[in-house]
Coordinates of C-alpha atoms in Angstrom, one line a residue:
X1 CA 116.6 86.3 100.1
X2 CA 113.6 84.1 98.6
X3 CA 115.5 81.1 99.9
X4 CA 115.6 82.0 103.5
X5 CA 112.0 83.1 103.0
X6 CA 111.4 79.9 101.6
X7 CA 112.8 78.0 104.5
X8 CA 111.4 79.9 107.0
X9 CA 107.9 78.2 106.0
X10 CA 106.2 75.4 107.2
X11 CA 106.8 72.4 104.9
X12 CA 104.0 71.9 102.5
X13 CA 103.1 69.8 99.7
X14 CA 100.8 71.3 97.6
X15 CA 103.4 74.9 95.7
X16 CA 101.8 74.5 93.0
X17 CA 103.0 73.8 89.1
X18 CA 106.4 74.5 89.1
X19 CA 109.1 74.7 86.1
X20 CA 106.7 75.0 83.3
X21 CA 108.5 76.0 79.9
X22 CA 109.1 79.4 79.3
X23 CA 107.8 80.7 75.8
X24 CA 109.2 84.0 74.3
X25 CA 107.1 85.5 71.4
X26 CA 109.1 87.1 68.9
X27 CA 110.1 90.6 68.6
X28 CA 107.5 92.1 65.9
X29 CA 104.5 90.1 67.7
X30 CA 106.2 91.9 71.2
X31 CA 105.8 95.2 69.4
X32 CA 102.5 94.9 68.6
X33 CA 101.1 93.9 71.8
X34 CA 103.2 96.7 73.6
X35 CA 101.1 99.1 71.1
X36 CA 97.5 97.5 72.0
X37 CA 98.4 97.7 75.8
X38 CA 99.8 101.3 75.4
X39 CA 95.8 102.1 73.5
X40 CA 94.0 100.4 76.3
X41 CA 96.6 102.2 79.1
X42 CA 95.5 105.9 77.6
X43 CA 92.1 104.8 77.3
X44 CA 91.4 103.5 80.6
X45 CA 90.5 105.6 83.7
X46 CA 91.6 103.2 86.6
X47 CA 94.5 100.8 85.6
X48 CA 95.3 98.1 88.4
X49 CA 98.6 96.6 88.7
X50 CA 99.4 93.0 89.8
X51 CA 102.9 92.0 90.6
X52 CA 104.4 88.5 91.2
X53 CA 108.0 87.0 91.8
X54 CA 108.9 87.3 88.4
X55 CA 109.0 91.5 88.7
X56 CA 112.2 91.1 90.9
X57 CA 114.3 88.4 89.5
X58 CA 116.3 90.8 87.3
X59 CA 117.0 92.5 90.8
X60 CA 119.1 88.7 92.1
X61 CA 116.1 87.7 93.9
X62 CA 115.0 84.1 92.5
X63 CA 111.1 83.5 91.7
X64 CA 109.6 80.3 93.0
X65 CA 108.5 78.2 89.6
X66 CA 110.5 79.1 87.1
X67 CA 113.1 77.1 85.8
X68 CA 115.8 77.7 88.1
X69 CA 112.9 78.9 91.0
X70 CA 113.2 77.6 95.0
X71 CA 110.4 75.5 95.1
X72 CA 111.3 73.8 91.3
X73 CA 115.2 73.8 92.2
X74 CA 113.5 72.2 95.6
X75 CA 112.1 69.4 94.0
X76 CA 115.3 68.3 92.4
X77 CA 117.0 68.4 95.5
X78 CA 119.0 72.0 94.6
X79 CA 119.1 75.2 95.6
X80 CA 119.4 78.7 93.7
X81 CA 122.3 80.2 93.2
X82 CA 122.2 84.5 94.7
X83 CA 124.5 87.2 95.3
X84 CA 121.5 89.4 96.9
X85 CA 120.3 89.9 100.7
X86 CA 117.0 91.5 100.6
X87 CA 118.5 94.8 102.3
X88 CA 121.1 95.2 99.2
X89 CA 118.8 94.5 96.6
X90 CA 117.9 97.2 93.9
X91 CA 114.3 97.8 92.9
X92 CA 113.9 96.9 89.0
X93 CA 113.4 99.2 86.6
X94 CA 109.1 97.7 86.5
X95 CA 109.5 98.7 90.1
X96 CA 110.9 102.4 89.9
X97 CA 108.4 102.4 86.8
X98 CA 105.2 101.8 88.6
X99 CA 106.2 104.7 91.0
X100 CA 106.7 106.8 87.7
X101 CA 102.9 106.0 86.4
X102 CA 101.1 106.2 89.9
X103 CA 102.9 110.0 90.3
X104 CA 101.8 110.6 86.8
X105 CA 98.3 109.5 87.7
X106 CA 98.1 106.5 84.8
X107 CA 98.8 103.7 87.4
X108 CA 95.7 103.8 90.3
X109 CA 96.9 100.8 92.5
X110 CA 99.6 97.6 92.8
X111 CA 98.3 94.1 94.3
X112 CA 101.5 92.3 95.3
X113 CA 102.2 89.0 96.6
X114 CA 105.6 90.1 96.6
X115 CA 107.4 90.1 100.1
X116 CA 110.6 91.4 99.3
X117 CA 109.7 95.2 100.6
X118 CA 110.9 96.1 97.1
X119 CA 107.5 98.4 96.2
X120 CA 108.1 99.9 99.5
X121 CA 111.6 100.8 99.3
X122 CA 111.5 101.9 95.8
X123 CA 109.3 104.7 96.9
X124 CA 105.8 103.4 95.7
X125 CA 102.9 105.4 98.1
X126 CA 102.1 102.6 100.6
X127 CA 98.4 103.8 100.7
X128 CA 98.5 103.0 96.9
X129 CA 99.4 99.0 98.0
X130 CA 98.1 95.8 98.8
X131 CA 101.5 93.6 100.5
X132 CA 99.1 90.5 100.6
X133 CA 101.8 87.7 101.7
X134 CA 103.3 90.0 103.8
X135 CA 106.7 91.9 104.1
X136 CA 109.9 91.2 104.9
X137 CA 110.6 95.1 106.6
X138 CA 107.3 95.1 108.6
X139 CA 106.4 94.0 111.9
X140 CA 102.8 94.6 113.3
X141 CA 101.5 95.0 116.8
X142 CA 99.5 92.4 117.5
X143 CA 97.1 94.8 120.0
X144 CA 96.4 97.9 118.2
X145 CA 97.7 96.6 114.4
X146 CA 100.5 99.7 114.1
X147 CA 102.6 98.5 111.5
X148 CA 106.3 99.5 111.9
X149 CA 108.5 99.6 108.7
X150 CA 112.4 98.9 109.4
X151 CA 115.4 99.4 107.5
X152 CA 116.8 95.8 108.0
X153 CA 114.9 92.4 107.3
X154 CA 112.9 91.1 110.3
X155 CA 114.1 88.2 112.1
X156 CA 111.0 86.2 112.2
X157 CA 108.9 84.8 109.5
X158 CA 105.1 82.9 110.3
X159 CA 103.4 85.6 112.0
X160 CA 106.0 85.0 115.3
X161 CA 107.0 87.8 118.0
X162 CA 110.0 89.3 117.1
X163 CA 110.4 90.5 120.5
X164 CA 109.9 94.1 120.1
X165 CA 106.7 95.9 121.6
X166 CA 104.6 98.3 120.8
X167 CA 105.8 102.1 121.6
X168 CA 101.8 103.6 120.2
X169 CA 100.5 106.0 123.1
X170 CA 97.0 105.7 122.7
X171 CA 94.2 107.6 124.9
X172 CA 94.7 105.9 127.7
X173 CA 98.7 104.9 128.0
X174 CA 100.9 103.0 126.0
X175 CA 99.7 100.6 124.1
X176 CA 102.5 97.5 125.3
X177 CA 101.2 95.3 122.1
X178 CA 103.3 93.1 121.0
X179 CA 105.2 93.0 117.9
X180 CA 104.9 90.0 115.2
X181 CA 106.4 89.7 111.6
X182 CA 103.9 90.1 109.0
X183 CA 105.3 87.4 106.4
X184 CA 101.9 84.3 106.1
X185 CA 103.0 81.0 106.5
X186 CA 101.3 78.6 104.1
X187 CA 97.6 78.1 105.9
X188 CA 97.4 82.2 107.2
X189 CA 94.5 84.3 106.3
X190 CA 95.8 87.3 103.9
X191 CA 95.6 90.2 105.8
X192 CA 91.8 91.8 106.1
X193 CA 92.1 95.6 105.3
X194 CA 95.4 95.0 102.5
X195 CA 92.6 92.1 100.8
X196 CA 89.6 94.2 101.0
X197 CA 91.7 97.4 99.3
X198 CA 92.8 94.8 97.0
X199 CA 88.8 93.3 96.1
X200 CA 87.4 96.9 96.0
X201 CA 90.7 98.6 93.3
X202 CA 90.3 95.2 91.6
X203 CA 86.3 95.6 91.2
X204 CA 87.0 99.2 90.2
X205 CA 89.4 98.9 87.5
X206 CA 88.6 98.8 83.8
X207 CA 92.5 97.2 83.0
X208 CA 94.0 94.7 85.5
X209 CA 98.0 94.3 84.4
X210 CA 99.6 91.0 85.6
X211 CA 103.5 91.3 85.4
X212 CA 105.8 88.4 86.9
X213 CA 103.0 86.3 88.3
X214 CA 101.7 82.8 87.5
X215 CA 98.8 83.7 89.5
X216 CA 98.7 80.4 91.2
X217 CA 97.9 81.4 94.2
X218 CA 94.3 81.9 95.8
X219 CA 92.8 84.2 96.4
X220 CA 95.5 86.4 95.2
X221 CA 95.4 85.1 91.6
X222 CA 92.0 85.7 91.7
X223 CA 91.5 89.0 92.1
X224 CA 92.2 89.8 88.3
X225 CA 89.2 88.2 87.0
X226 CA 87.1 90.6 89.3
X227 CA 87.9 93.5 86.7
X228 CA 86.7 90.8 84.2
X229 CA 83.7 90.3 85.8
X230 CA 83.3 94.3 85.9
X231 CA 83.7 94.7 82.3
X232 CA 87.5 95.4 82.1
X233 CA 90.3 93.9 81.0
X234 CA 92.9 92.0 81.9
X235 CA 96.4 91.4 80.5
X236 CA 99.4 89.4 81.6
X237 CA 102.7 89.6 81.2
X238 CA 104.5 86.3 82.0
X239 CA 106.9 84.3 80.2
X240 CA 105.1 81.0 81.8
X241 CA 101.6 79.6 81.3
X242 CA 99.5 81.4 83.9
X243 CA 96.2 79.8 85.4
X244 CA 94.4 82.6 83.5
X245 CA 95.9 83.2 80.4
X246 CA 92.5 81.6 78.3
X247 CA 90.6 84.6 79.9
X248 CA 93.1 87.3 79.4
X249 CA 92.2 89.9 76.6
X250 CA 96.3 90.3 76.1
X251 CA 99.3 88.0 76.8
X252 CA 102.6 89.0 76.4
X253 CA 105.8 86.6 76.9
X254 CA 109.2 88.1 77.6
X255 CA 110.7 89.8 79.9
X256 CA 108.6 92.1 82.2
X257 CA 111.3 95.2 82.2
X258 CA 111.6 94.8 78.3
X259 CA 107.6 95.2 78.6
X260 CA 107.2 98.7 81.2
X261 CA 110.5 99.8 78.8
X262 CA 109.0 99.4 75.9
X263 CA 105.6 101.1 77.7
X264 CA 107.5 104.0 78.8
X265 CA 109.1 105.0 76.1
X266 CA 105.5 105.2 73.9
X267 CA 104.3 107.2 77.0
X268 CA 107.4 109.2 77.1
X269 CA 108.0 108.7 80.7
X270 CA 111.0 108.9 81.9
X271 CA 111.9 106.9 85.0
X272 CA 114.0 108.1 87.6
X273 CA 116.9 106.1 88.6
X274 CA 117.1 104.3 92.2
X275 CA 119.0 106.3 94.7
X276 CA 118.5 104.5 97.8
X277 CA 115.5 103.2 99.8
X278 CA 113.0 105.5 100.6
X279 CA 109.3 105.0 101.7
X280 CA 106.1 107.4 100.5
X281 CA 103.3 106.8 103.0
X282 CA 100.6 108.9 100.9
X283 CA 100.1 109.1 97.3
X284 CA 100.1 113.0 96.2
X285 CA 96.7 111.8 94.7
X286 CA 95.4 111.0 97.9
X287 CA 92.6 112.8 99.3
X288 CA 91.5 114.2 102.1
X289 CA 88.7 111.7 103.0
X290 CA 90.8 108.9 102.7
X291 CA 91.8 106.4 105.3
X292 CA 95.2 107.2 107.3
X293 CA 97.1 104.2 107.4
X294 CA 98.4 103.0 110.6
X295 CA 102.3 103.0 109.8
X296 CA 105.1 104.4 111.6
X297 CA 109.3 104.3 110.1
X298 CA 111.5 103.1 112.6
X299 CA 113.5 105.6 111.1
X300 CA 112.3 108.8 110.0
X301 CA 115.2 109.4 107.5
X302 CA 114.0 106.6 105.5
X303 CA 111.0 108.6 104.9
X304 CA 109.7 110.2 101.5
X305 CA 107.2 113.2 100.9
X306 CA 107.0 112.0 97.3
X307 CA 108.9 111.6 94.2
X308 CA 110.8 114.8 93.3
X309 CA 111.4 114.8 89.8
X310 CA 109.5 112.2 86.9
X311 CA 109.6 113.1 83.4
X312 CA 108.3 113.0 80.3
X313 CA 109.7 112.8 77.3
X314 CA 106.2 112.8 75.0
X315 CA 105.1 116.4 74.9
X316 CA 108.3 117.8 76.6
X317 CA 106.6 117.0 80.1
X318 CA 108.5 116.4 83.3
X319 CA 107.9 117.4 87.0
X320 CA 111.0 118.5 88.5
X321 CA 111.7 121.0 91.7
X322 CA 114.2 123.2 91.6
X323 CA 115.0 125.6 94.3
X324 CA 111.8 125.9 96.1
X325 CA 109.6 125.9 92.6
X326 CA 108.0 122.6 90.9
X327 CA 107.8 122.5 87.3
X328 CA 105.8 120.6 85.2
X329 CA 106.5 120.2 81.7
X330 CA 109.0 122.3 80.4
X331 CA 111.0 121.8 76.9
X332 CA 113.7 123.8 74.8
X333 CA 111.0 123.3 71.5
X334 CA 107.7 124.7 72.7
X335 CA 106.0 121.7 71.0
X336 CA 103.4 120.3 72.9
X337 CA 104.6 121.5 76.2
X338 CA 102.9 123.2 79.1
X339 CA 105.6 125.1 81.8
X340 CA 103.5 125.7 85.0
X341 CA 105.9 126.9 88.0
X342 CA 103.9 127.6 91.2
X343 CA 106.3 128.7 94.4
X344 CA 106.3 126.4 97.3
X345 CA 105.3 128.5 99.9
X346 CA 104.5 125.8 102.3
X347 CA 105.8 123.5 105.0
X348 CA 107.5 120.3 103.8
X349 CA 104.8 117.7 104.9
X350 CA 101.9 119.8 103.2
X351 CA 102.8 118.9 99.5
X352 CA 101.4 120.9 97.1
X353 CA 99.6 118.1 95.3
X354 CA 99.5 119.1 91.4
X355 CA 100.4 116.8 88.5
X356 CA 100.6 117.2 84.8
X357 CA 99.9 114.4 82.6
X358 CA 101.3 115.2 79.3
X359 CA 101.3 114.0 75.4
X360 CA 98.6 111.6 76.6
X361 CA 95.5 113.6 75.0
X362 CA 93.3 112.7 71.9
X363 CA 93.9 116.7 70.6
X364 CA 97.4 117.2 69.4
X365 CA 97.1 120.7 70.0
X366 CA 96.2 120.5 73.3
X367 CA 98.1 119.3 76.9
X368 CA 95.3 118.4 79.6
X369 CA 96.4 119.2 83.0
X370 CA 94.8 118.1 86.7
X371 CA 95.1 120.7 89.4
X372 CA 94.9 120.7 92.6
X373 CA 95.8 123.6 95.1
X374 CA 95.9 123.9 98.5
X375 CA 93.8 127.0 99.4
X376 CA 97.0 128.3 101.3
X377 CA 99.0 128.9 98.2
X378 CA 96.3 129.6 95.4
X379 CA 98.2 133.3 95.4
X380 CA 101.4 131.6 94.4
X381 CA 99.6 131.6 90.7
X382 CA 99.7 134.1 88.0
X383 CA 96.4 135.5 87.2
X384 CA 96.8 134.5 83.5
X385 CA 95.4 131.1 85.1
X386 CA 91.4 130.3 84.6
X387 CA 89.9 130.4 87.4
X388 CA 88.1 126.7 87.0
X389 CA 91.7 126.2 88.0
X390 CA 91.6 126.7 91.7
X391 CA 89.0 124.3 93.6
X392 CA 86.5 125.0 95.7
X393 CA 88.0 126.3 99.0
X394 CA 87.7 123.3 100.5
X395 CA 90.4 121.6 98.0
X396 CA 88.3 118.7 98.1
X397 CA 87.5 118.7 94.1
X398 CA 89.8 118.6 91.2
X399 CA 88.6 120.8 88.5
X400 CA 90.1 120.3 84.3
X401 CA 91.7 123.2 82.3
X402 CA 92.9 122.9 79.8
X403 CA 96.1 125.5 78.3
X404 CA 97.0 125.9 75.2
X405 CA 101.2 124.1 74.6
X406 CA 102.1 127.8 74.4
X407 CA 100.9 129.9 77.3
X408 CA 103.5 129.3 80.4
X409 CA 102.3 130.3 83.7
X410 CA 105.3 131.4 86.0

């Protein structure tokens, strides 16, 4: 829980502002600034999410300085009231949303200075995530830097041993590191290689998205103002002042699920609901150059290939596996819709990586779909497919078709 969390710290003076008034705008001016974030998210190529506290307070876990936070409760002398450990507490519905855009392609990245593992455990690709405070699930050898995920909370918090070693066999033995929490005390450096993913998606997006945060916190609450400096542009979604809110191009105040709601539905995604914690190492978007990230599951049970079924609703599109075969987009109507089956023909851990993003084009008439095919299943298609389909054999390079809402491939 944020409490222990919070007590696990070194004492410190300077937390920031804390139990500034919350300010709700009303429901038509809500409306309206879902609409003009909805524009910019189909317009933009690389949208950056930035996630605070405030993301997974509908979930029992208390924020810090909001009216009934730890640190503002702390300051009269109270503490929060909770009904939550961090092991039984439910990702929100903005959490199990996130995982739904980043499948679909529409959300790039998530900065977090959230420690409650609640990204993690809700399935979101860890490669696709910056844990910048830490996390209460991870330990980290302090020799070779393998971070292990666990099911329960570590015991420690501050960077401390927890006791455990490190079991990595490297070229020459065993590595016999020791393991330490991950979760920064007050004056700790933020953790190199989550920070520099952070600065370099930050710099690279044209729409930062700020949801729960007050961004009070440096450098974290910093890093949205690099898109600014890019030439994107930043929103917030916070029912507090933020430190930024005079250089935001969009502020929204309510609550942060009535916002990614309210998002979904005009995207017509539907988000899956939370059966249990699960963890996704690698984005299906990932590719093949990228950086393998030194993680291993204490438990390999707890461990996701990817998300097996998100929908949409807009266009009829969903991506669901049935008995061997993944769909993508498939309605009773034939409006707007796109049905492309392909057989998987492969071992579990080599995911065919395809996704369909669907209703989201300028041309009504007209579904866009990215492909990308494994060279070891290419014959799983029909031959009604174009060939600027397939990749070059190296499945390094993502070629556009487009297909007409009619044709279905099976």
């Amino acid at each position: 829980m944020s409490v222990n969390y919070a007590e696990g710290l070194s004492p410190y003076e300077h937390k920031g502002k804390c139990g500034l008034p919350e300010k709700f705008d009303n429901v038509s001016d809500v409306a309206a600034k879902v609409d003009q974030l909805v524009q910019w998210i189909n317009e933009s190529q690389h949208v950056v999410f930035h996630t605070g506290a405030g993301i997974s307070t509908s979930a029992g876990i208390p924020d810090f300085r909001g009216p009934n936070g730890v640190w503002t409760l702390e300051q009269k002398g109270e503490k929060p009231t909770f009904n939550v450990t961090f092991e039984s507490a439910v990702p929100t519905f903005t959490h199990r949303a996130l995982v739904a855009m980043e499948t679909l392609g529409l959300a790039k990245y998530v900065i977090s200075q959230n420690v409650d593992g609640l990204h993690v455990r809700s399935g979101f690709p860890r490669n696709r995530l910056s844990e910048l405070h830490g996390n209460m699930f991870v330990e980290e050898c302090n020799k070779c830097g393998t971070r292990y995920i666990n099911r329960e909370v570590v015991k420690t918090m501050g960077v401390k041993l927890t006791g455990n070693n490190c079991t990595q066999v490297k070229s020459r033995g065993r590595c016999r590191g020791k393991l330490q929490d991950t979760i920064l005390d007050w004056e700790h450096a933020l953790p190199d290689q989550d920070l520099d993913w952070a600065e370099k998606q930050a710099k690279a997006a044209d729409l930062s998205i700020c949801l729960g945060t007050s961004l009070q916190i440096v450098p974290s609450g910093n890093l949205p103002l690099i898109t600014k400096r890019s030439g994107g542009k930043l929103v917030i979604v916070n029912l507090q002042p933020t430190k930024h809110d005079k250089k935001a191009d969009l502020k929204i105040c309510t609550y942060v699920d009535d916002v990614m709601k309210a998002v979904c539905k005009q995207l017509g995604i539907v988000v899956p609901e939370y059966t249990g914690p699960g963890v996704v190492l690698q984005s299906n978007h990932t590719l093949p150059s990228e950086e393998n990230l030194n993680i291993v599951l204490k438990d390999q049970s707890f461990l996701l290939t990817n998300m097996s079924e998100i929908k949409t609703e807009k266009g009829g599109g969903k991506i669901e596996t049935v008995n061997g075969v993944t769909n993508f987009g498939n309605n009773s109507n034939g409006s707007n819709n796109v049905h492309l089956s392909v057989k998987n023909e492969i071992k579990d851990e080599e995911v065919i990586k395809l996704r369909a993003i669907q209703g989201l084009t300028k041309d009504e008439g007209q579904c866009e779909s990215d492909i990308l095919v494994l060279p070891e299943i290419t014959s799983s298609y029909s031959s009604n497919v174009s060939e600027n389909a397939i990749p070059d054999s190296d499945a390094t390079e993502v070629k556009r078709v487009k297909l007409e809402p009619s044709k279905q491939i099976v």
